[in-house]
JSON list of C-alpha atoms in Angstrom, two decimals:
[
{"chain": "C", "resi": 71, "resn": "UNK", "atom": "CA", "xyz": [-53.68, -42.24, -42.60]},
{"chain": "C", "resi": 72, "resn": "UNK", "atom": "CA", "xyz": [-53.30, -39.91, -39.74]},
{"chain": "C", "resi": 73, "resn": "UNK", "atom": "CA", "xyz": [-50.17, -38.25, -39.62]},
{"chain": "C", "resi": 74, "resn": "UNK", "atom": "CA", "xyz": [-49.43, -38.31, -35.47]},
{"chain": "C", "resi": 75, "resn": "UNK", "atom": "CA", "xyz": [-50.30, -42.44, -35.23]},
{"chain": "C", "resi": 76, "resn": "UNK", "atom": "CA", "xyz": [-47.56, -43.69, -33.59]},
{"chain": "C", "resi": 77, "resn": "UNK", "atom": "CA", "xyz": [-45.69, -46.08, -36.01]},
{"chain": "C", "resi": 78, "resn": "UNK", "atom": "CA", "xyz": [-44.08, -49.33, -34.89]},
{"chain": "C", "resi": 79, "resn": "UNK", "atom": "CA", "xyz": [-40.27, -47.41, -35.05]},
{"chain": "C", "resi": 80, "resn": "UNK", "atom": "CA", "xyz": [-41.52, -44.01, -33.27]},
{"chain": "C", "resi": 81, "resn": "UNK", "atom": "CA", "xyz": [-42.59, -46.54, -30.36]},
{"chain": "C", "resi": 82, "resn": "UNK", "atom": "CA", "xyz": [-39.06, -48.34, -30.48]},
{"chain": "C", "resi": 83, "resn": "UNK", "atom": "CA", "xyz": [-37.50, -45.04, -30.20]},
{"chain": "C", "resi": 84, "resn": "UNK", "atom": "CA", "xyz": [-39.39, -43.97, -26.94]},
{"chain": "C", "resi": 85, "resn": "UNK", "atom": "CA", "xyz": [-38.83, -47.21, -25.42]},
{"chain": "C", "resi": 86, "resn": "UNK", "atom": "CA", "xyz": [-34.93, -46.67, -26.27]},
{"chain": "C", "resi": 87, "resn": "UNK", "atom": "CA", "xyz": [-35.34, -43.49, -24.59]},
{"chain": "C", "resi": 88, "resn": "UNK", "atom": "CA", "xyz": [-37.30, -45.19, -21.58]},
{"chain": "C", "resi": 89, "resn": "UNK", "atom": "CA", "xyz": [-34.08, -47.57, -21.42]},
{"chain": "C", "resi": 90, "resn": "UNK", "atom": "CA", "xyz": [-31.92, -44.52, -21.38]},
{"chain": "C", "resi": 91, "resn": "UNK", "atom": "CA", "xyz": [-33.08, -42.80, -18.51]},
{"chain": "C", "resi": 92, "resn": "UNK", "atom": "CA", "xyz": [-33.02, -45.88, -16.51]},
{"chain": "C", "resi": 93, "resn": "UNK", "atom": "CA", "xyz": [-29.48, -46.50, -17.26]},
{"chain": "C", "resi": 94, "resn": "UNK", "atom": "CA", "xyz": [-28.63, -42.56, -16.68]},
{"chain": "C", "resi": 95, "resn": "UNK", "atom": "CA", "xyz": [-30.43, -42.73, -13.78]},
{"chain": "C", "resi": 96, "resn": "UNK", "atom": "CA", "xyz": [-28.74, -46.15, -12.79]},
{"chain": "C", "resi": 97, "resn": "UNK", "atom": "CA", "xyz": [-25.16, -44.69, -13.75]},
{"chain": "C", "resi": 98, "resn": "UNK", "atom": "CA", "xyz": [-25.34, -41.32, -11.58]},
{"chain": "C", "resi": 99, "resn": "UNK", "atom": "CA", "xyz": [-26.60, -43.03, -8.68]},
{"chain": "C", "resi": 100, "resn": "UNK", "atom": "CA", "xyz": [-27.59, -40.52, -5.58]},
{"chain": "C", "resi": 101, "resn": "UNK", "atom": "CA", "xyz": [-25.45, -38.19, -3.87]},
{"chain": "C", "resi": 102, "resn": "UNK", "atom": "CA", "xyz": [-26.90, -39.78, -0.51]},
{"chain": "C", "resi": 103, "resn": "UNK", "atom": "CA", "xyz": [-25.52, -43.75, -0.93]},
{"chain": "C", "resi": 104, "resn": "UNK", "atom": "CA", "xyz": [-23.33, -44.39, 1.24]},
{"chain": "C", "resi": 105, "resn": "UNK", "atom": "CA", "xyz": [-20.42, -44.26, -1.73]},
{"chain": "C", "resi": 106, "resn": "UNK", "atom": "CA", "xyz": [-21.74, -42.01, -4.60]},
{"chain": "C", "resi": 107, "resn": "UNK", "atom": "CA", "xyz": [-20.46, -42.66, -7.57]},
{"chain": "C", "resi": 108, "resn": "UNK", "atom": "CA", "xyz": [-19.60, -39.26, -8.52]},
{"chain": "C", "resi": 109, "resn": "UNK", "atom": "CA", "xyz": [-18.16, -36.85, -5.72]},
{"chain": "C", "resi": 110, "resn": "UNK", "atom": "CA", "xyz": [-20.85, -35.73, -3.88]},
{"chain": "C", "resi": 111, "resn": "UNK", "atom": "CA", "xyz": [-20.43, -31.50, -4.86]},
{"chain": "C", "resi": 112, "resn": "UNK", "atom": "CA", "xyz": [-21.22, -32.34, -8.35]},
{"chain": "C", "resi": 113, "resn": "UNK", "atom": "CA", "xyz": [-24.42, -33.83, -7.64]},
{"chain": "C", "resi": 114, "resn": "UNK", "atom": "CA", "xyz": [-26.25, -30.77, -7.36]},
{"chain": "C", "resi": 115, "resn": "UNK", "atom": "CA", "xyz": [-24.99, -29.45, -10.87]},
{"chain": "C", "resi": 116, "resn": "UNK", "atom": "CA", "xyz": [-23.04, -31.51, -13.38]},
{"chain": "C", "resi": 117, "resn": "UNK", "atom": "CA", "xyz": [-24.92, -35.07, -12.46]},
{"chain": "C", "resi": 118, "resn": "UNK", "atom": "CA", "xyz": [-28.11, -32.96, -12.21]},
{"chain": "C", "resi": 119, "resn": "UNK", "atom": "CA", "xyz": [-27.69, -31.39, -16.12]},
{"chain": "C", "resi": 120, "resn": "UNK", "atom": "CA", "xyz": [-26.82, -35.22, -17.01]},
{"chain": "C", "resi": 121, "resn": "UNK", "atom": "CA", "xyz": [-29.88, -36.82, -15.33]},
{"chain": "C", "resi": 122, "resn": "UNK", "atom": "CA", "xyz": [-31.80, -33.56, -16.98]},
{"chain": "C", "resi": 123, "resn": "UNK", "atom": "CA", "xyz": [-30.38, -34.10, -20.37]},
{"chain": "C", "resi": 124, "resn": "UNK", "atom": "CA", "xyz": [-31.51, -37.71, -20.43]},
{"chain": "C", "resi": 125, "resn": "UNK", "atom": "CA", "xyz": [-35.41, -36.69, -19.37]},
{"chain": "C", "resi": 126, "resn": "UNK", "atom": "CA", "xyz": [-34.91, -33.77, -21.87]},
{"chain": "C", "resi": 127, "resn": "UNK", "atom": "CA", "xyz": [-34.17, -36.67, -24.29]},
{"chain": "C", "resi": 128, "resn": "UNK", "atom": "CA", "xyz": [-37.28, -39.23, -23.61]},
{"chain": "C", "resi": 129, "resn": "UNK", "atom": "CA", "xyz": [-40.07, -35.98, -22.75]},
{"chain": "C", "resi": 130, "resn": "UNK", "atom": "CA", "xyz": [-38.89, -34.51, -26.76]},
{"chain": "C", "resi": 131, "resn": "UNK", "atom": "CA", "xyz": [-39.22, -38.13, -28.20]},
{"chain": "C", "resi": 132, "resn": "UNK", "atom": "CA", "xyz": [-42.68, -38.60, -26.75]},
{"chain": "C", "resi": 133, "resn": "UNK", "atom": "CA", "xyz": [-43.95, -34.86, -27.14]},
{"chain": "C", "resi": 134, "resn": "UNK", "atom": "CA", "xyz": [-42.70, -34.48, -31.20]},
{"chain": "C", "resi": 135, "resn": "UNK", "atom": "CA", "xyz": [-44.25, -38.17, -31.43]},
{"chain": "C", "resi": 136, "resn": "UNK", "atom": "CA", "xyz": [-47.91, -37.45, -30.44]},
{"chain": "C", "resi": 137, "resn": "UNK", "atom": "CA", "xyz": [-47.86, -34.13, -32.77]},
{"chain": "C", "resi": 138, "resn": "UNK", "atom": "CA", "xyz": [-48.56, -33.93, -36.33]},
{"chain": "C", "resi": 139, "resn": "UNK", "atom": "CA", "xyz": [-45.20, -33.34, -38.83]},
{"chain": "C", "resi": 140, "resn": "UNK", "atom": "CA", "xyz": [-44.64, -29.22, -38.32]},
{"chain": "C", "resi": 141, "resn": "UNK", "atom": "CA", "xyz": [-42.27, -27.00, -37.25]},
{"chain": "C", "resi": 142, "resn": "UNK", "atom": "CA", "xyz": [-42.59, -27.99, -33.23]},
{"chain": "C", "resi": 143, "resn": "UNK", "atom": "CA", "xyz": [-42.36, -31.47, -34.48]},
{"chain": "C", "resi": 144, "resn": "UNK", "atom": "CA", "xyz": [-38.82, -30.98, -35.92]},
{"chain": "C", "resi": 145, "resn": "UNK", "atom": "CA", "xyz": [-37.78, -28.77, -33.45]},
{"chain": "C", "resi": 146, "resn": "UNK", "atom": "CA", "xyz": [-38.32, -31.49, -30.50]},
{"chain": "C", "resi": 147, "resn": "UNK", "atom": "CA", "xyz": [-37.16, -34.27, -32.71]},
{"chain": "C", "resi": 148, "resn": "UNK", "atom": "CA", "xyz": [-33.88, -31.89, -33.28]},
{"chain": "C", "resi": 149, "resn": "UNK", "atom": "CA", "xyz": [-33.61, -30.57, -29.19]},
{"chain": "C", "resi": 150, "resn": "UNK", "atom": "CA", "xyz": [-33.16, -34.68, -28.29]},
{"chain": "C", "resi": 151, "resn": "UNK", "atom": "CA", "xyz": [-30.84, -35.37, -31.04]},
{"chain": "C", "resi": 152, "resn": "UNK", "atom": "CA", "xyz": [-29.00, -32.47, -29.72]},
{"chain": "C", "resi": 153, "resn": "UNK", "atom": "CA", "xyz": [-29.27, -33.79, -25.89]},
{"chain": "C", "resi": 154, "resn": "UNK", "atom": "CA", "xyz": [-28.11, -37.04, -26.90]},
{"chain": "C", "resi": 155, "resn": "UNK", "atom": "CA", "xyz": [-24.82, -35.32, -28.38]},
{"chain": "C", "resi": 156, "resn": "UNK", "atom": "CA", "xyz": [-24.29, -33.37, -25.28]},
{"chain": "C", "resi": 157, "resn": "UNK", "atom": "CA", "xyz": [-24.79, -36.64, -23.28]},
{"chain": "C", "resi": 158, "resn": "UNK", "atom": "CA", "xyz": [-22.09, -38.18, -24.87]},
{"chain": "C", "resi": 159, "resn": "UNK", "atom": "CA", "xyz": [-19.83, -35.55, -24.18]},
{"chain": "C", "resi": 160, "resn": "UNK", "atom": "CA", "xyz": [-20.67, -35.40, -20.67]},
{"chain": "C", "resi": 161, "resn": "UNK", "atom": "CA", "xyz": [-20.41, -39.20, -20.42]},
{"chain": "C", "resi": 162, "resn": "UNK", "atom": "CA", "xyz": [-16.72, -39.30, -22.11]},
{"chain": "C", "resi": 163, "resn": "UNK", "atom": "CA", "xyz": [-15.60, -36.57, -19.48]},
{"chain": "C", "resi": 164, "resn": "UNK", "atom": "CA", "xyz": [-17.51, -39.12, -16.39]},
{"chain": "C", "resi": 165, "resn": "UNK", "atom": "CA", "xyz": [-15.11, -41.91, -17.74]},
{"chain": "C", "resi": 166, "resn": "UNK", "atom": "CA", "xyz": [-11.73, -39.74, -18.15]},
{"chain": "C", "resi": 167, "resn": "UNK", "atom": "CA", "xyz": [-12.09, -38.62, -14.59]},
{"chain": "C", "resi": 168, "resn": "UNK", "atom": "CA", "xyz": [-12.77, -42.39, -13.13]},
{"chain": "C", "resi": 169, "resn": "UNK", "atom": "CA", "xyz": [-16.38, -42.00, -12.03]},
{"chain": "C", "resi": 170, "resn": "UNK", "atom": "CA", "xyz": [-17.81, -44.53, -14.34]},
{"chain": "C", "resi": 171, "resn": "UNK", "atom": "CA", "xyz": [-16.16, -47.76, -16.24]},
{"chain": "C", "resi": 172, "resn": "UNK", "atom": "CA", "xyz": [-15.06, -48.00, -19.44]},
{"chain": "C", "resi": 173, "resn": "UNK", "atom": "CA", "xyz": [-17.80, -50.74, -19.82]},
{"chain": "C", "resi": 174, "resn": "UNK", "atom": "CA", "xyz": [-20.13, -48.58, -18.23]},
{"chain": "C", "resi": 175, "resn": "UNK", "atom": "CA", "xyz": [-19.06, -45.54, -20.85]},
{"chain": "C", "resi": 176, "resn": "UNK", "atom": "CA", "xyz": [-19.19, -47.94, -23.68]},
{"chain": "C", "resi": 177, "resn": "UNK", "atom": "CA", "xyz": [-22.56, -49.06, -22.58]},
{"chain": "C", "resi": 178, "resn": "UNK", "atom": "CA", "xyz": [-24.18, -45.63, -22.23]},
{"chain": "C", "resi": 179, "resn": "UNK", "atom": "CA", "xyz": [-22.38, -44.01, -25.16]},
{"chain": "C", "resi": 180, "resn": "UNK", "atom": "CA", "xyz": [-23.70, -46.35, -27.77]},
{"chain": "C", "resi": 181, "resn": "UNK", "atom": "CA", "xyz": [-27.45, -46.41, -26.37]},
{"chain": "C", "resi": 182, "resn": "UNK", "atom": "CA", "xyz": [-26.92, -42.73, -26.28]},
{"chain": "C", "resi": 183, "resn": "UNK", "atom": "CA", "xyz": [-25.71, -42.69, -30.00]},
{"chain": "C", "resi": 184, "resn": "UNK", "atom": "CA", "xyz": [-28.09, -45.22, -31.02]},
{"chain": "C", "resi": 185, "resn": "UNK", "atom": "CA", "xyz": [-31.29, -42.92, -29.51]},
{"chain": "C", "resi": 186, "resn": "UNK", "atom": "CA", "xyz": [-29.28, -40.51, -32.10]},
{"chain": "C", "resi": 187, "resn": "UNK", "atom": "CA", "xyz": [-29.59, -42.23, -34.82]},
{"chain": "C", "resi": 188, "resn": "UNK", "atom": "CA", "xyz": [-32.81, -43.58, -34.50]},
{"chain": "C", "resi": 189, "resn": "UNK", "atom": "CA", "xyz": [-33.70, -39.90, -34.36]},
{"chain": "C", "resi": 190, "resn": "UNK", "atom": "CA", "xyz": [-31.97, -38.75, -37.29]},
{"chain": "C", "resi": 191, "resn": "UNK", "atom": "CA", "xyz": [-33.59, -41.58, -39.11]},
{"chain": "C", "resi": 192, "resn": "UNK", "atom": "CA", "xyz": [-36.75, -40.56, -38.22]},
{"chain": "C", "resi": 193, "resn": "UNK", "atom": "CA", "xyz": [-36.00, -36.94, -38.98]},
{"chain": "C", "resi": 194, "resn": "UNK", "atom": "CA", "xyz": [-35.41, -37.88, -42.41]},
{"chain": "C", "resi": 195, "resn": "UNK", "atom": "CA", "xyz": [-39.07, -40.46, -42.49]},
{"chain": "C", "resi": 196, "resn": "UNK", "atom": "CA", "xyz": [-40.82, -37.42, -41.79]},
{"chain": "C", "resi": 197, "resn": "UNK", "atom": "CA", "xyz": [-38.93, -34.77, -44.54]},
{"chain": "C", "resi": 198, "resn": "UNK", "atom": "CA", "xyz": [-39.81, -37.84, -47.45]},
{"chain": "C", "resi": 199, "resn": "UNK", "atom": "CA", "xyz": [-43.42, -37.77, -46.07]},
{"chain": "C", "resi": 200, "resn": "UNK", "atom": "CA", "xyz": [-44.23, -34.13, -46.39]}
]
């Protein structure tokens, strides 16, 4: 058994990660419709680092998925579980300031923690395979 094959939950995890980016992406919006959903000055840094975090997210995912278990491996796996806790953060403080619903935090939040988890969970796969 090869020990970069894809396995049926690594592939779950990237298209969680697929469905987060669309959402983040979704969420911000663009500073150009014609009534942005976040004032139109913070496009160019705070919505930028949010949109960033989520690719950061879904690029580590697929990258530490097509190595072998090392090192780089864990550190990917542990940069997107660190993205996704930033994300959060960033999210809450989109919601306290009226930019996005409380739905819409809810919503992103728990994909957000769920990508997390799914992580950690996988973090852990990987230490009881070595």
């Amino acid at each position: 058994m090869s020990t970069n094959v894809s396995s049926s939950a690594d592939f779950q995890l990237a298209n969680m990660a697929d469905d987060l980016l669309a959402l983040t992406l979704d969420l911000c919006g663009r500073k150009d419709d014609k009534t942005p959903r976040f004032p139109r000055l913070l496009y160019d840094g705070y919505v930028s680092q949010i949109i960033a975090a989520a690719v950061a997210i879904q690029k580590n995912i697929i990258m530490a998925n097509e190595m072998r278990r090392s090192e780089a491996r864990i550190k990917l796996q542990q940069d997107a579980a660190a993205h996704c806790i930033w994300l959060v953060h960033m999210i809450r403080i989109a919601a306290e300031n009226g930019w996005i619903s409380e739905k819409q935090r809810d919503r992103w939040s728990k994909l957000t923690v769920n990508v997390k988890w799914k992580i950690v969970a996988w973090m852990k796969s990987d230490t009881k395979k070595r």
